[in-house]
Tab-separated table of C-alpha atoms (C1' of nucleotides) in Angstrom:
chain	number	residue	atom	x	y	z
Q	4	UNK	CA	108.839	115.797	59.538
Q	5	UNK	CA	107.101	113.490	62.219
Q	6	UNK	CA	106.087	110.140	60.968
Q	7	UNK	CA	102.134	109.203	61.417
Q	8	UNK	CA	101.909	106.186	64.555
Q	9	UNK	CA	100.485	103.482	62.593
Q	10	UNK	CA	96.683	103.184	63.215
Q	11	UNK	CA	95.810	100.686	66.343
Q	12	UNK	CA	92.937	97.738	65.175
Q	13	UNK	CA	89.787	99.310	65.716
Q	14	UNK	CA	87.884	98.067	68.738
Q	15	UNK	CA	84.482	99.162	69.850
Q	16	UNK	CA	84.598	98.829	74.085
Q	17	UNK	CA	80.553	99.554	73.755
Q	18	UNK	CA	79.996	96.412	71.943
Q	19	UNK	CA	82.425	94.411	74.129
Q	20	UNK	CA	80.434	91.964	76.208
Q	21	UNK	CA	82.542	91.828	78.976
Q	22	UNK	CA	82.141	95.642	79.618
Q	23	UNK	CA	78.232	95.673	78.786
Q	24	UNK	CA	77.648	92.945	81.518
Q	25	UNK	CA	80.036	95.095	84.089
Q	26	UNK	CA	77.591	97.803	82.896
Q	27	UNK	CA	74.608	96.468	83.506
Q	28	UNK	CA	75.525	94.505	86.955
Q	29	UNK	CA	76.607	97.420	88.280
Q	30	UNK	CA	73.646	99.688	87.344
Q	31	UNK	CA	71.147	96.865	88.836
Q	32	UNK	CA	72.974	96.198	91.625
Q	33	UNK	CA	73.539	99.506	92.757
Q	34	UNK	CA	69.919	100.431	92.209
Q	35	UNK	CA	68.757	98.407	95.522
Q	36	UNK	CA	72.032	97.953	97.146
Q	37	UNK	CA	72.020	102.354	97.805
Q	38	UNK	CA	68.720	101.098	99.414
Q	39	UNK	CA	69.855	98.843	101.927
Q	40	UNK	CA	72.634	100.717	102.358
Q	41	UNK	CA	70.837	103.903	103.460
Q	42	UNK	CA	68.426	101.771	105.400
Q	43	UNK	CA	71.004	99.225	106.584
Q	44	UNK	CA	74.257	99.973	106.799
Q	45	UNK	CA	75.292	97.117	104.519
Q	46	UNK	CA	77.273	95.997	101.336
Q	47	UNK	CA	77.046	93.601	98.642
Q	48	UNK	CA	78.939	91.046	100.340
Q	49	UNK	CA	76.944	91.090	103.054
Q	50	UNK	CA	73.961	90.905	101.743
Q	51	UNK	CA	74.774	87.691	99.572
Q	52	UNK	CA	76.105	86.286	102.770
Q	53	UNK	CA	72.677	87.224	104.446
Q	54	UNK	CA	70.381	85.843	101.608
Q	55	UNK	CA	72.038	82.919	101.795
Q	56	UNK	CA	71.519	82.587	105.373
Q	57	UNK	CA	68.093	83.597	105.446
Q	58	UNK	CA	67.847	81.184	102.805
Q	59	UNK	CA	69.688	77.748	104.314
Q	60	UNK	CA	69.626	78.549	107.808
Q	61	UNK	CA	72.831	77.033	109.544
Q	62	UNK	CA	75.794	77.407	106.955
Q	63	UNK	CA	79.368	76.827	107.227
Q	64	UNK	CA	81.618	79.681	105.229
Q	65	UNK	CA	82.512	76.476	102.820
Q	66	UNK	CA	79.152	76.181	101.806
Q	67	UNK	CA	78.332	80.300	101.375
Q	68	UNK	CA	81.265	80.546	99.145
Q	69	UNK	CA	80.968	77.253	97.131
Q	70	UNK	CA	77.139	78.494	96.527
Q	71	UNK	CA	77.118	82.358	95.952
Q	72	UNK	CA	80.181	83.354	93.956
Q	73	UNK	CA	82.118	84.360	96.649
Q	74	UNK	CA	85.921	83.766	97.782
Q	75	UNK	CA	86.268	82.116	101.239
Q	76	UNK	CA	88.155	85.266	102.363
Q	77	UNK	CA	85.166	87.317	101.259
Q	78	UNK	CA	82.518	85.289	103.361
Q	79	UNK	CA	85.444	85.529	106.138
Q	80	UNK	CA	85.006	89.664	106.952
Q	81	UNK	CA	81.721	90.005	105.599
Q	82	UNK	CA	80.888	87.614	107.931
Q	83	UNK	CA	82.935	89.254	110.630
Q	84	UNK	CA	80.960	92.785	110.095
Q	85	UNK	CA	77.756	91.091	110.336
Q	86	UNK	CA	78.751	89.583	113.547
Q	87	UNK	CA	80.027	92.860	115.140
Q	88	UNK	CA	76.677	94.139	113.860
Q	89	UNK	CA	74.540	92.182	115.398
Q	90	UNK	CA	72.867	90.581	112.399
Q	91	UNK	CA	74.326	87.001	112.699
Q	92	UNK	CA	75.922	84.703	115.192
Q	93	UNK	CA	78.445	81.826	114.742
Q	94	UNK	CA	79.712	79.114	116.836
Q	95	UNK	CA	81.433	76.077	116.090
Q	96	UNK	CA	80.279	72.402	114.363
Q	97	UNK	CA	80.806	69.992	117.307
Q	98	UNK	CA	81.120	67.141	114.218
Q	99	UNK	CA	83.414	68.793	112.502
Q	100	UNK	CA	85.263	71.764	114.960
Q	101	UNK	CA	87.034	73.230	111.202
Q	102	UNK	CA	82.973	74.056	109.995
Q	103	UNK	CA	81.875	77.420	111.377
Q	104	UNK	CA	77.904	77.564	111.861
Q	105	UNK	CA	76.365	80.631	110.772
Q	106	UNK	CA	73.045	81.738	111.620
Q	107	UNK	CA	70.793	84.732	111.586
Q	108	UNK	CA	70.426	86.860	114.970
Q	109	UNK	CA	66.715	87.768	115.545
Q	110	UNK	CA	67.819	91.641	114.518
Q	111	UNK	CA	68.904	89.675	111.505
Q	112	UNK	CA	65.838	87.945	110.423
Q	113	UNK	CA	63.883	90.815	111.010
Q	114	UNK	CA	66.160	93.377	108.863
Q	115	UNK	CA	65.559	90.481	106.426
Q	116	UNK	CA	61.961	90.483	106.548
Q	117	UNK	CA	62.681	93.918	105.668
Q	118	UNK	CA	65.088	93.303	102.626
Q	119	UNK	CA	63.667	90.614	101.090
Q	120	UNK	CA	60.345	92.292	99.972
Q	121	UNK	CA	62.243	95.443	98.681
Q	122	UNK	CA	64.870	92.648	96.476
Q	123	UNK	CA	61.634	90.935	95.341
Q	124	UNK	CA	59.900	94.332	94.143
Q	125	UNK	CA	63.103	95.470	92.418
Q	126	UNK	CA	63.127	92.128	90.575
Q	127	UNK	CA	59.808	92.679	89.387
Q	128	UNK	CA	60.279	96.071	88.359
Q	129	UNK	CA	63.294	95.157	86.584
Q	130	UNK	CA	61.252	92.373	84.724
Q	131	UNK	CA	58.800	94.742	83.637
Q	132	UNK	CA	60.928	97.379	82.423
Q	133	UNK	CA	62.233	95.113	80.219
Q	134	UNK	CA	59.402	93.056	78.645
Q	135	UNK	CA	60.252	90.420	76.285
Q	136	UNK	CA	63.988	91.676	76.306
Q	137	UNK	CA	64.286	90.027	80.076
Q	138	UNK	CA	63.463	86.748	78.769
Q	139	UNK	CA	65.591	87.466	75.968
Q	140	UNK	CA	68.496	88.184	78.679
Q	141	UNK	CA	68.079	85.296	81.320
Q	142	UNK	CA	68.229	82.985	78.451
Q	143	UNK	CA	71.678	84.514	77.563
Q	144	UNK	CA	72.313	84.768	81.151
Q	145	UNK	CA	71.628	81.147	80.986
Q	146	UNK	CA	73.778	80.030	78.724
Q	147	UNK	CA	76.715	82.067	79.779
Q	148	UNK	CA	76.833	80.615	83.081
Q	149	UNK	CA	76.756	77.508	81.947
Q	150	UNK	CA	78.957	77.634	79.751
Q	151	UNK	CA	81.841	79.598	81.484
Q	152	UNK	CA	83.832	78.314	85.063
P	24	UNK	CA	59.682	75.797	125.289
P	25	UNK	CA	61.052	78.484	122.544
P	26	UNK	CA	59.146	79.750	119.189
P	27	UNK	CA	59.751	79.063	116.273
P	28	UNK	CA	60.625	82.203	114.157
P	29	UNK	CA	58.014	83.903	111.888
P	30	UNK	CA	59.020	82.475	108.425
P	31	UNK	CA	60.834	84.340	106.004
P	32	UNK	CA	60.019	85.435	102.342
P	33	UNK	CA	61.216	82.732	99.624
P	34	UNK	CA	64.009	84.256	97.886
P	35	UNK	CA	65.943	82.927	95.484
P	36	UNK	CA	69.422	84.670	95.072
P	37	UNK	CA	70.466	82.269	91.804
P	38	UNK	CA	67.221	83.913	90.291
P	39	UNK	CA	67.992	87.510	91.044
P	40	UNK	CA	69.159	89.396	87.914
P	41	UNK	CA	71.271	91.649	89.469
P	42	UNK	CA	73.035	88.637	91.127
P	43	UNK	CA	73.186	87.166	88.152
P	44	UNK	CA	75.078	89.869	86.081
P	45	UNK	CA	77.140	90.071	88.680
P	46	UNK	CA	78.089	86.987	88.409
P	47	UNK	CA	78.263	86.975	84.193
P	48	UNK	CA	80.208	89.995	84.156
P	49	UNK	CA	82.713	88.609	86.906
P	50	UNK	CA	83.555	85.751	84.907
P	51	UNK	CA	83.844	86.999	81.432
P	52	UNK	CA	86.136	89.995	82.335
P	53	UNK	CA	88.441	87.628	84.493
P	54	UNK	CA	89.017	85.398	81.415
P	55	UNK	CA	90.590	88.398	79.641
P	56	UNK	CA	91.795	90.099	82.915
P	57	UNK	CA	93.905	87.511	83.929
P	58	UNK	CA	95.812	87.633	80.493
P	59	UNK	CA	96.523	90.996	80.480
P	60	UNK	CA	96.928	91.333	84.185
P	61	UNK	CA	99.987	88.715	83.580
P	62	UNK	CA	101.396	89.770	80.659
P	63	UNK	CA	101.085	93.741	80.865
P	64	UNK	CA	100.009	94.320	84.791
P	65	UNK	CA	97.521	96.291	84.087
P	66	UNK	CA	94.108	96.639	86.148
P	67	UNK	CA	90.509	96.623	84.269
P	68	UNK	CA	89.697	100.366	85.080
P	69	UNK	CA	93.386	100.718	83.465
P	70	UNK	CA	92.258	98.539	80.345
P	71	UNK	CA	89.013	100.674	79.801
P	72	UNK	CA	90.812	104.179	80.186
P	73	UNK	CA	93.519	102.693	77.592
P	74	UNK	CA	90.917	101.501	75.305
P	75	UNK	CA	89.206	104.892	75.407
P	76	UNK	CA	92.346	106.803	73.999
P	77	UNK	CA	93.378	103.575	71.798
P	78	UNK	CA	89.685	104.636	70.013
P	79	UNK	CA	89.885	108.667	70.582
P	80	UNK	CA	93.117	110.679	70.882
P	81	UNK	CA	93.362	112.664	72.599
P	82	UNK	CA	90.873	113.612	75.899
P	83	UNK	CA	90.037	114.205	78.905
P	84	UNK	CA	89.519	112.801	82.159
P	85	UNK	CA	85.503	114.484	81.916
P	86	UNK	CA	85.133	112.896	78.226
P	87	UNK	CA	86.505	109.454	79.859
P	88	UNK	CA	84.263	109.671	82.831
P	89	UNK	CA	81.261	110.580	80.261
P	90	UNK	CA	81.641	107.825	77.818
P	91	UNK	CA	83.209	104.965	80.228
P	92	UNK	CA	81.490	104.207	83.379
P	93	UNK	CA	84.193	105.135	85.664
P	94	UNK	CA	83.768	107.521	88.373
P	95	UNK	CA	85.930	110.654	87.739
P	96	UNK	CA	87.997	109.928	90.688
P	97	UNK	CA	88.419	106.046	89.189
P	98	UNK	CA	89.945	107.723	86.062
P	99	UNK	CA	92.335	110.118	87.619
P	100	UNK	CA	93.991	107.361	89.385
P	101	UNK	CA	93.597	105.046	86.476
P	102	UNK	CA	95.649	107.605	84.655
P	103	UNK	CA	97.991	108.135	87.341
P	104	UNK	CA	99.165	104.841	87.106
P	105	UNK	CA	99.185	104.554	83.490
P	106	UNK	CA	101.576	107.694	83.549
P	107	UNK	CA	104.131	106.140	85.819
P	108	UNK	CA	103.876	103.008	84.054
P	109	UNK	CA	104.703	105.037	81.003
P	110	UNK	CA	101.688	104.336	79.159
P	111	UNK	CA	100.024	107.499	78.798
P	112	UNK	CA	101.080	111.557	78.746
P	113	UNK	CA	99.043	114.100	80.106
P	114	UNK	CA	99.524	117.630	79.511
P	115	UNK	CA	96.795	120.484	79.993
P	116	UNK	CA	94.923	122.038	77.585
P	117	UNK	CA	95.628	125.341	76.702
P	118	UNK	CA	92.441	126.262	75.982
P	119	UNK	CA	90.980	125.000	78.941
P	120	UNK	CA	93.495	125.020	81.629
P	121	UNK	CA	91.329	122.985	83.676
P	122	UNK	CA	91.147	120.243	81.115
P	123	UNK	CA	93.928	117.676	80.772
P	124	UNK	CA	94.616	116.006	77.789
P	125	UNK	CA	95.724	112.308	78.031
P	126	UNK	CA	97.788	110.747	74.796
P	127	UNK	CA	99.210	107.378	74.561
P	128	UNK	CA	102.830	106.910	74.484
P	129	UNK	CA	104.491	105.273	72.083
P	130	UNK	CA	104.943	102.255	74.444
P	131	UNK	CA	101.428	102.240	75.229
P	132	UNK	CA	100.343	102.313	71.681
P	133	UNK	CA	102.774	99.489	70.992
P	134	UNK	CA	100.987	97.709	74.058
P	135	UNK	CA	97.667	97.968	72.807
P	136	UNK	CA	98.529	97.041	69.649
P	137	UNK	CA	98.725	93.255	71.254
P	138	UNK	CA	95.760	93.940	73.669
P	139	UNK	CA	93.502	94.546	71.172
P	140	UNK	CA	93.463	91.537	69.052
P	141	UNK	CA	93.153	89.828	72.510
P	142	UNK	CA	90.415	91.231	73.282
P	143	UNK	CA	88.770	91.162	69.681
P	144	UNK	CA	89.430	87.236	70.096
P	145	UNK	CA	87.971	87.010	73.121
P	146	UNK	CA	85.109	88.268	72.272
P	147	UNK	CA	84.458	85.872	69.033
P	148	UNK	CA	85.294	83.406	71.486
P	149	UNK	CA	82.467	84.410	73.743
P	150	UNK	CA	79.703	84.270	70.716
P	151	UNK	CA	81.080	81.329	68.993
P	152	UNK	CA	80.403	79.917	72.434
P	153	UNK	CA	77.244	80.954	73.337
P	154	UNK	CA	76.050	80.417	69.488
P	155	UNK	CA	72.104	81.586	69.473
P	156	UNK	CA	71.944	82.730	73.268
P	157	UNK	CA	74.836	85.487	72.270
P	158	UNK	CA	72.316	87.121	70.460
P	159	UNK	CA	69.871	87.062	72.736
P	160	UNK	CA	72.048	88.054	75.759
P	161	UNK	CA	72.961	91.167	73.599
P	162	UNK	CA	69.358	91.899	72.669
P	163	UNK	CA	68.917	91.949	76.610
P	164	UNK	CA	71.487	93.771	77.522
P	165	UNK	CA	70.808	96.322	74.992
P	166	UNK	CA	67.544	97.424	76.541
P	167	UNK	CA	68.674	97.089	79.647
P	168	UNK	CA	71.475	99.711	79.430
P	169	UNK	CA	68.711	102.171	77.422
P	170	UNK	CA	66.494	101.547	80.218
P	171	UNK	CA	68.732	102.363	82.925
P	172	UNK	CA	70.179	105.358	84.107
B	10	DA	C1'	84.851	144.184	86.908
B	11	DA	C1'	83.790	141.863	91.091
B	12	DG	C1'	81.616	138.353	93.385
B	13	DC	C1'	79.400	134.014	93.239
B	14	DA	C1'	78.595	129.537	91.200
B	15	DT	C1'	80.051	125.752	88.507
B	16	DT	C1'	83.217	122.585	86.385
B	17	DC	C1'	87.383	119.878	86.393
B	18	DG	C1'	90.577	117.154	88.382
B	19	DT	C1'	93.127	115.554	92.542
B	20	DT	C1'	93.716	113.765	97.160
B	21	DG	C1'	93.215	112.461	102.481
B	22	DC	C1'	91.055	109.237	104.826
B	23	DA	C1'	88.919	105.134	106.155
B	24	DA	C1'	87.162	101.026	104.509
B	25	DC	C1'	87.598	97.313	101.493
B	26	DT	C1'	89.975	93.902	98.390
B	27	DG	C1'	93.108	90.227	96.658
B	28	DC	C1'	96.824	87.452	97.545
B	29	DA	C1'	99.552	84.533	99.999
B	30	DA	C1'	100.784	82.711	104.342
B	31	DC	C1'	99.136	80.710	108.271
B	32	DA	C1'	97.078	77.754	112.314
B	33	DA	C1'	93.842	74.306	113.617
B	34	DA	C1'	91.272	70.288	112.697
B	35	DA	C1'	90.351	66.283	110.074
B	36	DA	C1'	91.427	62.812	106.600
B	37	DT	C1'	94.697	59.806	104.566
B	38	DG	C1'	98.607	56.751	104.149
B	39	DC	C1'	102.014	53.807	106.038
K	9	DG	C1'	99.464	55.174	116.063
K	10	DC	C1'	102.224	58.575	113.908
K	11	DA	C1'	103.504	61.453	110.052
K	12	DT	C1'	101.821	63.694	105.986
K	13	DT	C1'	98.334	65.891	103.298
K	14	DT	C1'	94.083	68.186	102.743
K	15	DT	C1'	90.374	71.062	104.210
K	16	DT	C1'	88.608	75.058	106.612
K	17	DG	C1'	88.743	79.531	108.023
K	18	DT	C1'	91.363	83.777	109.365
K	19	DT	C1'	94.667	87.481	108.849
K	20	DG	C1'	98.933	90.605	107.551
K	21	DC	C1'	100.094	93.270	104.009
K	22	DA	C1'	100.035	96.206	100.180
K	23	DG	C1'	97.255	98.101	96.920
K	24	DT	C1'	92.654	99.848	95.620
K	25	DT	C1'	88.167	101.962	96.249
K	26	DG	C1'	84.464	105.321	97.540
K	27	DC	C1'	83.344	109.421	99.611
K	28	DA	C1'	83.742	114.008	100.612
K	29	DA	C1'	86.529	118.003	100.695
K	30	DC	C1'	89.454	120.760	98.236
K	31	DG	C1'	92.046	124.187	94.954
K	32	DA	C1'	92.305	125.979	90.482
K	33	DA	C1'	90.183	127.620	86.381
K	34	DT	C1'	86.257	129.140	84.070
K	35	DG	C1'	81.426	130.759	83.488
K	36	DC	C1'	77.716	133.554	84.973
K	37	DT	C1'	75.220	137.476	87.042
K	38	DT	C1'	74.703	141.966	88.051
DNA sequence: AAGCATTCGTTGCAACTGCAACAAAAATGC
DNA sequence: GCATTTTTGTTGCAGTTGCAACGAATGCTT
């Protein structure tokens, strides 16, 4: 006669936070970002790095990563595969010769001009879909990344 | 004398929802990731298959895939690891001999007898936190998971 | 019952990731 | 001015991921 484990604390991973955000960042995300990948060729990473550029013109890798969630070594290769694609250039601060200067190519700002529309209407669509429950979430949001890091 | 590029579309990247839950999701796993990371070494597609049997018995890789948001592929390996680590069994299903049926081992029931409680704290930490925006984060996310996929 | 299609799970491959170590440049301290 | 520390960015390594292809088992059609 086995003994019975004892029974393990219930916990519901559908009501977890944590998960339901992972959930819904990567349903979102992945919505547009098979998009531009199709179109473009490129990732996530990339195209924070890109926003950002098309966004703040010059920027050193410092300033991408401080600013969009990313680690340095992240901005480093995505970075890097842009370059070897053709979508952005970089060449050194002459003030300060650690500071890399990144800037869009023209094939850059044009894919851009592309993207940008297509992350706008997604937005919109997203907002709509939802109603009153998007305000609902970006006031969460809010408050969550506030209060967290 | 050069042009001037064609402007580009405002974007704002800190206003994009997917970015955004990206973001959310990132941090509030990593809290909790980190801790079980250290003590257990465990990964989060790890933590969710574990959590799945902690909550069902015994299943399958299919009923994992189904319920968790994890590629097929992501669970295999998942469970791969777990079963060297000693966490899990898997043995097939007689009925199905396609089917495998995952089981915690007593070691991993013993583990996730801590994790849990962790996790159930972590969460009450989160809404004690967020206080009035918790519930409007969840109300969010809530249609936003029925809405998508 | 035989052939074809589907489901289930695994895996080879190439790309990507996270960490820690590193080199180069600049800032700081003495 | 020289040595030390800090900042910036890159990279080697090992482990992980995503995709597509695959084999095995079952279901379906005729």
């Amino acid at each position: 006669m086995s003994e019975d484990p004892p029974p393990l604390p219930e916990f519901d991973l559908y009501g977890f936070t944590p998960y339901r955000l992972a959930v819904a960042a990567k349903r979102t995300s992945e919505e547009l970002a098979r998009q531009y990948r199709a179109r473009f060729g490129i990732s996530i990473p990339e195209w924070r790095v890109l926003v950002h550029l098309a966004h703040s013109g010059k920027v050193s890798v410092r300033d991408i990563e401080a600013r969009v969630a990313m680690e340095k070594y992240e901005v480093s290769r995505a970075a890097k595969r842009l370059r070897e694609a053709g979508l952005i250039e970089s060449r050194e601060n002459p003030e300060d010769r650690r500071l890399v200067l990144l800037t869009l190519t023209p094939a850059g700002r044009a894919m851009m001009a592309d993207l940008l529309p297509m992350a706008r209407a997604h937005q919109k669509a997203l907002e709509e879909r939802l109603g009153t429950a998007f305000r609902q979430l970006e006031a969460g949001l809010e408050e969550l990344l506030k209060h967290t890091k």
